[in-house]
């Protein structure tokens, strides 16, 4: 039952608060009178957005309120929302005057930016989700960017500002996701290795040839997606049935030839002559466009750079491997033979490196380089596997090295060399795009006696932890409800007998089987380095990390340690202590010792960056564990209070959506007021005594990773 409209008096009281009329000259009585004749749902819509926009700037909220009643009859609500969010984003980037111009130019915004209906999937809303989706797919890491159409050059996937081919928002999102999957498949299964200029030159009508080659590849990649992502393929079939005409009869033979799910690029090229002769050429709503010039430019820029990177990293890997060997090493008469073989494990591309025939585990960055090179060539060329020799490359040369993280803070602030992250504004109920300016720094190592002192202080604890973690490493798992096994599963047997008595079919899964647990875990530790950790807390954090590392080295789990701190959104800092690829050696131990309190506890950017790093690690289980002493906070900033809690909660939800398991260990006794809302039940623990941290943290780790 519809609620009755609000009276002008009812609305005035709220408008006075939201627009702070005690300190402004806004005539809320006039605005309330304009809203009074509207239906209740229209009033609620406008009032809700006035409240949201007021959290950004009250003048923008006032301008929205004055214009919205006249716009509602002729403009879809979703477009009104997009206009309001766009104005707030412009305010974030360039200030009030330009944002007010956006408010004044609402008609041109409607025509130029969002011509279609309210059910469209807006890029700003779907990009974070699709970015995480792409992170979970095998192959080269791809960025999601906004552009004029859907296409890829092998480095990024570009999507239009709005996808609105269907009347339903969820369907438009699915269409965007399918488009992203097809563009990803171009990079993963060889489409971008084609010499498009050479192919086009063989035909009288180059555009016709390329259009038909694109269609053949779309058929081939559709079959690949059916094999790799069957659930998404079902959605693809459903939406194509609504949007696209039937496949022309002459193309059905091509669909059959390319439909095995194992067809290669060569199969499409073999069929191109026959497809060129077909009068019709199918186009699908999800296939995107082909940009041969952009593909060639991105590939050319990538090849030399990745060849140099890979050869330098292989030289470093070889040096580390040689240094790790025991006993005196004679110089080999012939250089060692390195080889890399691709492996397709359940649809995921991986590599096995061998050194003189013996396996050598590649770090994640080397694996990513090998993947990227393989996607460009379909193999790893032998010259890419020749480690860089002395003097061939400058060992201090690092490609794409950002500027000194400390130097850029001096003088006038600028964002060169920084990474930009969004932040969730719960008042606006939208992200502030490119809001947090983050730089990674390395903790200055302290080569002192802290590591040795910690091991002496906790000698008994260390022995106990090592025993527990050694047992955990060799722990077996009992798999229940198996069709065959070592013993009877009594619970399954009782249920099966009950089913048989009720006349239902009796299950044959009546056994338990002993299975040696295979650990495939990656854990990122995010350490609060805010100023409030000074003293006992800082010391306890460092001791806990030392004990954790000692235990984890026995367990063999991949792990990384980073610290975080910030002073306003323009100086967000993440401190490298140990990366996933680094060995736990003297340098890492010295960095742990060098952890020192910094500024404030701005958390959202750090969680988002760690989510990104974790999603680049191949692991069945990914855990993000935060060690903190208090709630999210910053220096005289809106981040204090509910804003920071909601942004942190949203960053944790983003991590969870990608399959990461967040957990928090806090020393804040008041954390029960906010941690359940941020993390959810059973995803945090509160320690009342900081001195418990070194002892408890390893027990907690064991509990959440088993």
XYZ file of C-alpha atoms in Angstrom:
706
model
C 0.000 0.000 0.000
C 1.418 3.372 -1.080
C 2.297 5.784 1.704
C 0.680 9.228 1.742
C 2.833 12.153 0.498
C 4.846 14.136 3.024
C 3.682 17.590 3.902
C 5.910 20.618 3.340
C 6.344 20.943 7.109
C 7.472 17.319 7.394
C 10.155 17.863 4.749
C 11.349 21.256 6.020
C 12.734 19.846 9.257
C 14.967 17.352 7.419
C 16.036 19.894 4.783
C 17.080 22.340 7.487
C 19.432 19.714 8.925
C 20.853 18.408 5.629
C 21.401 21.851 4.098
C 22.641 23.418 7.356
C 20.354 26.412 6.945
C 21.542 27.844 10.244
C 24.716 28.833 8.387
C 23.359 29.277 4.842
C 20.704 31.293 3.029
C 18.891 28.422 1.318
C 15.100 28.849 1.311
C 14.064 25.316 2.195
C 10.441 26.397 2.601
C 10.294 27.106 -1.119
C 11.919 23.760 -1.975
C 9.544 21.880 0.344
C 6.574 23.576 -1.317
C 7.803 22.426 -4.755
C 8.145 18.850 -3.507
C 4.767 18.732 -1.706
C 2.586 17.991 -4.811
C 4.723 14.993 -5.812
C 3.897 11.355 -5.083
C 5.546 9.865 -1.998
C 8.039 7.694 -3.924
C 9.113 10.753 -5.953
C 9.538 12.765 -2.758
C 11.590 9.985 -1.177
C 13.782 9.721 -4.277
C 14.600 13.451 -4.378
C 15.001 13.806 -0.618
C 17.254 10.756 -0.492
C 19.561 12.224 -3.116
C 19.584 15.647 -1.461
C 20.778 13.942 1.714
C 23.434 11.942 -0.159
C 24.772 14.878 -2.144
C 24.837 17.068 0.956
C 27.504 14.750 2.381
C 29.701 15.981 -0.493
C 28.634 19.653 -0.657
C 25.427 21.335 0.474
C 25.346 23.777 -2.469
C 25.305 20.858 -4.914
C 22.515 19.258 -2.879
C 20.500 22.483 -3.019
C 20.963 22.777 -6.786
C 19.896 19.166 -7.279
C 16.781 19.690 -5.166
C 15.755 22.791 -7.123
C 16.121 21.055 -10.513
C 14.952 17.521 -9.765
C 11.136 18.099 -9.613
C 11.110 19.452 -13.187
C 13.452 16.716 -14.446
C 11.595 13.715 -13.020
C 8.742 13.666 -15.597
C 11.126 13.615 -18.576
C 14.234 11.857 -17.303
C 14.691 8.308 -16.047
C 15.601 8.099 -12.382
C 18.722 6.116 -13.120
C 19.930 8.919 -15.375
C 19.170 11.442 -12.653
C 21.285 9.333 -10.296
C 24.110 9.176 -12.855
C 23.945 12.960 -13.300
C 24.099 13.527 -9.539
C 27.030 11.133 -9.069
C 28.843 12.680 -12.035
C 28.475 16.146 -10.477
C 29.904 14.861 -7.184
C 32.813 13.214 -9.020
C 33.562 16.469 -10.842
C 33.508 18.278 -7.488
C 36.013 15.732 -6.127
C 38.369 16.307 -9.054
C 38.063 19.996 -9.907
C 36.000 21.808 -7.299
C 32.642 23.473 -6.827
C 32.455 25.784 -9.853
C 32.857 23.045 -12.461
C 30.462 20.792 -10.530
C 27.834 23.552 -10.590
C 28.279 23.815 -14.357
C 27.488 20.096 -14.594
C 24.315 20.784 -12.620
C 23.368 23.569 -15.021
C 24.092 21.471 -18.132
C 21.896 18.522 -17.213
C 20.230 18.381 -20.640
C 23.521 18.024 -22.484
C 24.635 15.409 -19.958
C 21.499 13.419 -20.736
C 21.980 13.614 -24.502
C 25.731 13.098 -24.703
C 26.479 10.698 -21.879
C 23.492 8.444 -21.301
C 21.051 8.398 -24.188
C 19.332 5.163 -23.332
C 17.141 3.924 -20.533
C 17.471 3.450 -16.806
C 18.255 -0.259 -16.988
C 21.710 0.267 -18.484
C 24.855 -0.980 -16.729
C 27.016 2.073 -16.028
C 30.769 1.601 -16.369
C 31.482 3.261 -13.013
C 29.282 0.731 -11.235
C 30.310 -2.468 -13.010
C 34.039 -1.813 -13.523
C 35.141 -2.790 -9.954
C 33.246 -6.093 -10.129
C 34.414 -6.927 -13.648
C 37.976 -5.966 -12.720
C 37.908 -8.575 -9.962
C 36.319 -11.078 -12.384
C 39.189 -10.616 -14.856
C 41.734 -10.988 -12.007
C 40.385 -14.482 -11.406
C 40.878 -15.588 -15.012
C 44.036 -17.199 -16.342
C 46.506 -15.287 -18.485
C 47.937 -11.778 -18.572
C 46.650 -9.278 -16.017
C 44.257 -6.920 -17.807
C 43.029 -3.476 -16.752
C 39.402 -2.408 -17.172
C 39.102 1.075 -18.719
C 36.337 3.265 -20.068
C 36.244 4.181 -23.770
C 34.084 4.598 -26.817
C 33.353 0.879 -27.411
C 34.239 -2.623 -26.225
C 37.675 -3.810 -27.413
C 41.059 -4.993 -26.164
C 44.685 -4.523 -27.157
C 46.016 -7.294 -24.902
C 46.955 -4.933 -22.070
C 43.515 -3.608 -21.172
C 39.853 -4.264 -21.777
C 37.914 -1.164 -22.791
C 34.159 -0.858 -22.215
C 31.705 1.911 -23.163
C 30.238 4.217 -20.495
C 26.850 2.472 -20.691
C 25.697 -0.982 -21.786
C 21.929 -0.812 -22.259
C 20.926 -3.306 -24.945
C 18.387 -5.038 -22.691
C 15.484 -3.795 -20.570
C 16.805 -5.408 -17.391
C 19.752 -4.134 -15.336
C 20.941 -7.617 -14.342
C 20.868 -8.752 -17.966
C 22.870 -5.707 -19.054
C 25.461 -6.523 -16.405
C 25.602 -10.126 -17.645
C 26.049 -8.817 -21.190
C 28.984 -6.682 -20.004
C 30.502 -9.681 -18.196
C 30.164 -11.896 -21.288
C 31.757 -9.168 -23.425
C 34.667 -8.972 -20.997
C 35.033 -12.771 -21.097
C 35.171 -12.787 -24.917
C 37.763 -9.999 -24.938
C 39.799 -11.854 -22.313
C 39.559 -14.988 -24.464
C 41.127 -13.044 -27.351
C 44.256 -12.580 -25.225
C 44.196 -16.074 -23.707
C 43.587 -18.230 -26.787
C 45.679 -16.570 -29.460
C 43.412 -14.146 -31.326
C 45.813 -11.263 -30.722
C 48.752 -13.176 -32.219
C 47.326 -12.746 -35.728
C 49.259 -10.568 -38.170
C 46.140 -8.633 -39.148
C 47.936 -6.394 -41.622
C 49.384 -9.423 -43.409
C 46.039 -11.236 -43.485
C 44.151 -8.202 -44.788
C 46.702 -7.606 -47.554
C 45.850 -10.978 -49.153
C 42.289 -9.913 -49.962
C 40.770 -7.395 -52.350
C 38.521 -6.079 -49.590
C 40.603 -5.999 -46.375
C 37.720 -4.831 -44.152
C 35.508 -7.675 -45.344
C 38.274 -10.189 -44.607
C 38.918 -8.851 -41.107
C 35.199 -8.776 -40.276
C 34.870 -12.443 -41.243
C 38.031 -13.391 -39.371
C 36.613 -11.660 -36.294
C 33.391 -13.648 -36.683
C 35.272 -16.948 -37.033
C 37.288 -16.163 -33.935
C 34.115 -15.286 -32.033
C 32.719 -18.738 -32.883
C 35.965 -20.381 -31.751
C 36.203 -18.375 -28.529
C 32.542 -19.028 -27.755
C 33.331 -22.756 -27.800
C 36.341 -22.120 -25.558
C 34.178 -20.246 -23.054
C 31.645 -23.090 -23.144
C 34.465 -25.358 -21.984
C 36.177 -23.025 -19.490
C 33.182 -21.077 -18.110
C 30.077 -23.222 -18.727
C 27.812 -21.174 -16.447
C 28.680 -17.959 -18.242
C 28.216 -19.691 -21.604
C 24.639 -20.563 -20.662
C 24.005 -16.873 -19.964
C 25.635 -16.024 -23.303
C 23.279 -18.354 -25.163
C 20.243 -16.924 -23.371
C 21.118 -13.294 -24.141
C 22.132 -13.991 -27.739
C 18.736 -15.601 -28.286
C 17.143 -12.273 -27.263
C 19.489 -9.888 -29.064
C 21.044 -11.544 -32.103
C 19.596 -13.039 -35.301
C 20.115 -16.700 -36.058
C 23.436 -17.740 -37.512
C 23.340 -17.507 -41.333
C 22.990 -20.997 -42.894
C 26.347 -20.740 -44.640
C 28.101 -20.215 -41.289
C 26.780 -23.324 -39.557
C 29.575 -25.434 -41.041
C 32.107 -23.007 -39.547
C 30.411 -23.227 -36.153
C 30.638 -27.023 -36.302
C 34.290 -26.941 -37.370
C 35.272 -24.551 -34.553
C 32.936 -25.868 -31.856
C 35.107 -28.521 -30.240
C 36.452 -26.206 -27.551
C 39.984 -27.168 -28.587
C 40.210 -25.422 -31.950
C 43.201 -23.183 -32.543
C 43.903 -19.947 -34.322
C 45.147 -21.925 -37.343
C 41.718 -23.523 -37.717
C 40.117 -20.087 -38.089
C 42.736 -18.972 -40.614
C 42.185 -22.131 -42.699
C 38.448 -21.349 -42.880
C 38.912 -17.662 -43.771
C 38.912 -18.134 -47.570
C 35.564 -19.927 -47.412
C 34.129 -17.365 -44.976
C 35.293 -14.488 -47.204
C 33.110 -15.866 -49.992
C 29.960 -15.795 -47.822
C 27.625 -12.900 -48.569
C 26.515 -12.588 -44.942
C 28.706 -12.060 -41.893
C 27.278 -12.584 -38.397
C 27.767 -10.037 -35.640
C 27.010 -10.632 -32.004
C 25.996 -8.084 -29.397
C 28.763 -9.292 -27.052
C 31.744 -9.644 -29.409
C 33.089 -6.087 -29.180
C 35.163 -4.527 -31.949
C 38.553 -5.403 -33.399
C 41.324 -2.769 -33.273
C 44.322 -4.205 -35.204
C 46.378 -0.988 -34.951
C 45.987 -0.818 -31.162
C 46.819 -4.526 -30.819
C 49.999 -4.148 -32.883
C 51.103 -1.024 -30.999
C 50.618 -2.601 -27.567
C 52.415 -5.789 -28.608
C 55.379 -3.890 -30.071
C 55.752 -1.844 -26.871
C 55.577 -4.989 -24.746
C 57.957 -7.409 -26.499
C 61.402 -5.875 -25.896
C 60.481 -4.754 -22.401
C 59.284 -8.202 -21.316
C 62.224 -9.949 -22.956
C 64.638 -7.805 -20.939
C 62.633 -8.239 -17.731
C 62.429 -11.999 -18.099
C 66.130 -12.452 -18.886
C 67.148 -10.279 -15.927
C 64.826 -12.163 -13.567
C 66.075 -15.532 -14.840
C 69.656 -14.395 -14.206
C 68.696 -13.402 -10.651
C 66.813 -16.663 -10.144
C 69.801 -18.646 -11.358
C 72.119 -16.710 -9.036
C 69.820 -17.347 -6.047
C 69.588 -21.044 -6.920
C 73.375 -21.365 -7.191
C 73.917 -19.514 -3.896
C 71.480 -21.852 -2.138
C 73.461 -24.970 -3.101
C 75.661 -26.384 -0.345
C 79.389 -27.030 -0.732
C 81.920 -25.401 -3.053
C 80.664 -24.791 -6.577
C 82.976 -25.094 -9.536
C 82.221 -22.839 -12.463
C 80.312 -24.876 -15.061
C 82.058 -25.431 -18.379
C 78.802 -24.889 -20.246
C 75.981 -22.544 -19.250
C 73.058 -24.278 -17.537
C 70.094 -25.187 -19.735
C 66.867 -23.436 -18.758
C 63.552 -24.598 -20.171
C 59.943 -23.585 -19.553
C 57.009 -25.827 -20.402
C 53.422 -24.517 -20.369
C 50.825 -26.537 -18.487
C 47.057 -26.226 -18.700
C 45.734 -27.191 -15.270
C 41.933 -27.146 -15.213
C 41.851 -24.279 -17.686
C 44.570 -22.265 -15.950
C 47.840 -21.555 -17.723
C 50.925 -22.356 -15.654
C 54.613 -23.026 -16.286
C 57.217 -25.453 -15.071
C 60.829 -24.274 -15.256
C 63.643 -26.807 -15.382
C 67.360 -26.170 -14.868
C 69.461 -28.877 -16.493
C 66.401 -31.096 -16.319
C 65.714 -30.457 -12.602
C 62.498 -28.564 -11.698
C 62.886 -24.997 -10.463
C 59.864 -23.290 -8.878
C 59.289 -19.919 -10.589
C 58.233 -16.926 -8.458
C 54.919 -15.296 -9.340
C 56.489 -12.403 -11.262
C 58.478 -14.816 -13.456
C 55.355 -16.907 -13.990
C 53.466 -13.802 -15.083
C 56.237 -12.814 -17.514
C 56.293 -16.312 -18.987
C 52.519 -16.207 -19.353
C 52.599 -12.871 -21.150
C 55.379 -13.993 -23.530
C 53.534 -17.246 -24.245
C 50.342 -15.362 -25.072
C 52.258 -13.236 -27.586
C 54.035 -16.130 -29.354
C 52.172 -19.332 -28.503
C 55.508 -20.588 -27.158
C 58.512 -19.328 -25.194
C 61.213 -18.411 -27.760
C 64.628 -19.863 -26.778
C 66.279 -16.422 -26.704
C 63.837 -15.376 -23.945
C 65.170 -18.206 -21.745
C 68.803 -17.067 -21.952
C 69.651 -15.372 -18.619
C 71.080 -11.872 -18.992
C 74.891 -11.902 -18.864
C 77.219 -9.555 -17.017
C 77.208 -6.145 -18.631
C 74.458 -7.090 -21.100
C 71.859 -5.264 -19.045
C 72.272 -2.775 -16.268
C 71.261 -4.763 -13.147
C 70.032 -1.553 -11.525
C 67.717 -0.821 -14.417
C 64.124 -1.442 -13.445
C 61.430 -0.903 -16.050
C 58.506 1.338 -15.189
C 60.130 2.224 -11.871
C 58.058 4.900 -10.105
C 59.733 7.946 -8.678
C 61.236 7.927 -5.210
C 58.179 7.576 -2.957
C 59.592 10.046 -0.443
C 60.765 12.677 -2.921
C 57.335 13.232 -4.428
C 55.882 14.402 -1.110
C 58.173 17.421 -0.980
C 56.912 20.784 -2.237
C 53.673 21.026 -4.205
C 51.806 17.770 -4.151
C 51.284 15.901 -7.406
C 50.177 12.372 -8.321
C 52.944 11.334 -10.715
C 54.046 7.773 -10.116
C 51.218 7.041 -7.671
C 48.435 4.457 -7.815
C 44.908 5.762 -7.437
C 42.198 3.861 -5.587
C 38.490 4.579 -5.152
C 36.874 5.104 -1.789
C 33.317 4.300 -0.777
C 31.304 7.328 0.328
C 28.442 5.865 2.344
C 26.675 9.218 2.483
C 26.677 9.461 -1.306
C 26.227 5.666 -1.642
C 28.766 5.670 -4.464
C 32.513 5.482 -4.902
C 34.745 8.517 -5.033
C 36.773 7.567 -8.092
C 40.590 7.842 -8.086
C 40.312 9.341 -4.622
C 43.175 7.832 -2.610
C 46.721 8.496 -3.819
C 48.870 5.549 -2.796
C 52.553 4.813 -3.069
C 54.424 1.694 -2.078
C 57.568 2.145 -0.012
C 60.035 -0.333 1.437
C 60.476 -0.341 5.200
C 63.952 0.870 6.108
C 65.717 -2.207 7.542
C 67.118 -2.061 11.067
C 70.132 -4.394 11.309
C 70.019 -4.829 15.072
C 69.526 -7.667 17.550
C 65.704 -7.602 17.589
C 65.337 -10.900 15.692
C 67.758 -12.759 17.959
C 66.312 -11.175 21.101
C 62.790 -12.250 20.094
C 63.821 -15.862 19.503
C 65.584 -15.922 22.888
C 62.607 -14.300 24.655
C 60.155 -16.823 23.181
C 62.474 -19.850 22.899
C 59.943 -22.200 24.497
C 57.086 -20.811 22.441
C 59.086 -21.169 19.218
C 59.757 -24.862 19.890
C 56.075 -25.425 20.669
C 54.973 -23.584 17.526
C 57.377 -25.502 15.337
C 56.032 -28.812 16.606
C 52.446 -27.714 15.977
C 53.150 -26.394 12.511
C 55.198 -29.444 11.529
C 52.213 -31.573 12.514
C 49.935 -29.287 10.540
C 52.161 -29.646 7.475
C 51.842 -33.440 7.605
C 48.188 -33.411 8.642
C 45.835 -35.826 6.897
C 42.223 -35.091 6.049
C 39.267 -37.462 6.325
C 37.019 -37.152 3.263
C 33.472 -38.253 4.061
C 30.687 -39.623 1.817
C 33.003 -41.259 -0.709
C 31.970 -44.066 -3.136
C 34.944 -46.108 -1.888
C 37.361 -45.771 0.987
C 39.032 -47.140 4.079
C 36.114 -47.274 6.536
C 32.331 -47.010 6.691
C 30.913 -43.492 7.050
C 28.325 -44.117 9.779
C 26.458 -40.831 9.268
C 26.123 -41.486 5.540
C 25.064 -45.093 6.145
C 22.306 -44.074 8.588
C 20.954 -41.512 6.113
C 21.092 -44.042 3.267
C 19.197 -46.673 5.299
C 16.575 -44.073 6.207
C 16.202 -43.178 2.519
C 15.819 -46.868 1.603
C 13.135 -47.335 4.266
C 11.227 -44.362 2.816
C 11.380 -45.898 -0.652
C 14.014 -43.514 -2.012
C 17.173 -44.556 -3.826
C 19.996 -45.489 -1.484
C 23.230 -43.538 -1.947
C 26.434 -45.426 -2.690
C 28.614 -42.774 -1.002
C 29.032 -44.689 2.252
C 32.767 -44.583 2.953
C 35.409 -42.328 4.437
C 38.827 -42.017 2.823
C 42.065 -40.800 4.373
C 43.518 -38.099 2.170
C 46.831 -36.334 2.665
C 46.017 -32.645 2.801
C 47.612 -30.608 0.041
C 48.107 -27.034 1.200
C 47.770 -24.398 -1.489
C 47.433 -21.224 0.564
C 48.533 -17.628 0.059
C 48.279 -15.222 3.001
C 48.834 -11.477 3.093
C 49.480 -9.862 6.489
C 48.515 -6.195 6.662
C 50.092 -4.496 9.670
C 48.799 -1.272 11.192
C 51.724 1.187 11.289
C 49.724 4.168 12.529
C 51.084 6.448 15.224
C 48.849 4.857 17.856
C 50.937 1.649 17.707
C 53.881 3.402 19.331
C 55.478 1.572 22.250
C 54.286 -1.839 23.450
C 51.990 -2.400 20.475
C 54.698 -1.837 17.895
C 57.034 -4.183 19.715
C 54.332 -6.854 20.030
C 53.494 -6.586 16.312
C 57.129 -7.087 15.360
C 57.538 -10.024 17.738
C 54.358 -11.624 16.392
C 55.609 -11.306 12.821
C 58.945 -12.913 13.715
C 57.189 -15.886 15.338
C 54.762 -16.178 12.438
C 57.523 -16.210 9.862
C 59.451 -18.860 11.784
C 56.356 -21.086 11.804
C 55.334 -20.364 8.209
C 58.763 -21.240 6.873
C 58.160 -24.769 8.186
C 54.647 -24.916 6.789
C 55.553 -23.784 3.267
C 52.562 -21.442 2.773
C 53.195 -18.446 0.528
C 52.925 -15.224 2.465
C 53.566 -11.512 2.202
C 53.773 -8.778 4.849
C 52.896 -5.134 4.268
C 52.341 -2.203 6.603
C 49.982 0.713 6.045
C 49.527 4.292 7.200
C 48.162 7.542 5.824
C 47.667 11.244 6.294
C 44.538 12.306 4.365
C 43.569 10.743 1.097
C 46.492 12.380 -0.722
C 49.223 10.604 1.235
C 48.359 6.941 1.553
C 51.400 4.761 2.073
C 51.880 1.017 1.893
C 55.151 -0.362 3.270
C 56.737 -3.470 1.748
C 58.138 -5.746 4.420
C 58.068 -9.062 2.557
C 56.589 -9.753 -0.881
C 55.235 -13.143 -1.919
C 58.347 -13.806 -3.994
C 60.936 -12.804 -1.388
C 62.886 -15.270 0.692
C 62.684 -14.909 4.468
C 66.290 -13.884 4.918
C 68.322 -11.312 6.801
C 66.891 -8.394 4.790
C 63.276 -9.283 5.607
C 64.136 -9.869 9.268
C 65.779 -6.427 9.356
C 62.677 -4.851 7.779
C 60.453 -6.427 10.439
C 62.765 -4.954 13.039
C 62.527 -1.611 11.225
C 58.739 -1.320 11.446
C 57.997 2.025 13.107
C 54.778 3.937 13.845
C 53.863 6.448 11.133
C 50.643 8.484 10.780
C 46.948 7.488 10.789
C 44.790 4.407 10.181
C 43.248 4.937 6.741
C 42.484 1.329 5.795
C 40.378 1.118 2.625
C 43.150 1.806 0.120
C 45.451 -0.742 1.792
C 42.804 -3.485 1.734
C 42.073 -2.795 -1.936
C 45.740 -2.912 -2.876
C 46.303 -6.142 -0.948
C 43.229 -7.647 -2.627
C 44.802 -6.837 -5.961
C 48.143 -8.389 -4.944
C 46.498 -11.525 -3.558
C 44.470 -12.007 -6.735
C 47.728 -12.113 -8.683
C 48.869 -15.180 -6.725
C 47.842 -18.634 -7.914
C 46.394 -20.327 -4.822
C 43.321 -22.317 -3.913
C 42.878 -20.409 -0.632
C 43.705 -16.722 -0.165
C 43.620 -15.079 3.264
C 43.980 -11.386 4.108
C 44.834 -10.956 7.799
C 44.962 -7.481 9.338
C 46.776 -6.663 12.595
C 45.432 -3.402 14.000
C 45.040 -1.536 17.246
C 41.980 0.553 16.474
C 39.205 1.717 14.183
C 39.786 3.378 10.786
C 40.856 6.986 11.303
C 42.633 9.907 9.665
C 43.844 13.424 10.327
C 40.967 15.964 10.629
C 39.214 14.146 7.839
C 35.742 12.815 7.058
C 37.370 9.390 7.323
C 36.886 9.552 11.056
C 33.707 7.913 12.288
C 31.140 6.137 10.150
C 32.654 7.130 6.805
C 35.894 5.230 7.475
C 34.083 2.203 8.901
C 31.803 1.972 5.844
C 34.683 2.383 3.380
C 36.660 -0.339 5.161
C 33.598 -2.598 5.185
C 33.107 -2.075 1.442
C 36.795 -2.842 0.747
C 36.407 -6.089 2.713
C 33.268 -6.989 0.754
C 35.176 -6.362 -2.480
C 37.881 -8.754 -1.276
C 35.314 -11.401 -0.296
C 33.659 -11.230 -3.719
C 36.950 -12.333 -5.301
C 37.217 -15.367 -3.011
C 39.594 -13.840 -0.451
C 38.959 -14.606 3.219
C 39.499 -11.471 5.378
C 40.289 -11.740 9.087
C 41.232 -9.150 11.693
C 43.218 -9.346 14.924
C 42.712 -6.173 16.913
C 43.939 -4.786 20.204
C 41.070 -2.290 20.499
C 38.839 -3.208 23.441
C 36.032 -1.083 21.946
C 36.187 -2.984 18.644
C 32.917 -4.816 19.369
C 31.185 -1.564 18.426
C 32.328 -1.717 14.801
C 34.212 -4.930 13.897
C 31.107 -7.179 13.546
C 29.718 -4.658 11.049
C 32.996 -4.479 9.104
C 34.096 -8.111 9.116
C 31.034 -10.110 10.047
C 30.812 -12.715 12.823
C 33.699 -15.149 13.360
C 36.074 -13.109 11.187
C 37.867 -11.231 13.928
C 39.367 -11.663 17.364
C 39.932 -9.077 20.076
C 42.987 -9.391 22.315
C 42.681 -7.554 25.613
C 46.399 -7.678 26.362
C 48.932 -6.662 23.719
C 51.442 -9.100 25.228
C 49.211 -11.988 24.068
C 49.717 -11.057 20.412
C 52.980 -12.907 19.669
C 51.656 -16.114 21.258
C 48.059 -15.967 19.988
C 48.681 -14.898 16.385
C 50.103 -18.253 15.307
C 47.214 -20.161 16.891
C 44.802 -17.859 15.089
C 46.615 -18.420 11.801
C 46.404 -22.172 12.239
C 42.679 -21.951 12.942
C 41.706 -19.797 9.967
C 43.789 -21.704 7.375
C 42.608 -25.220 8.216
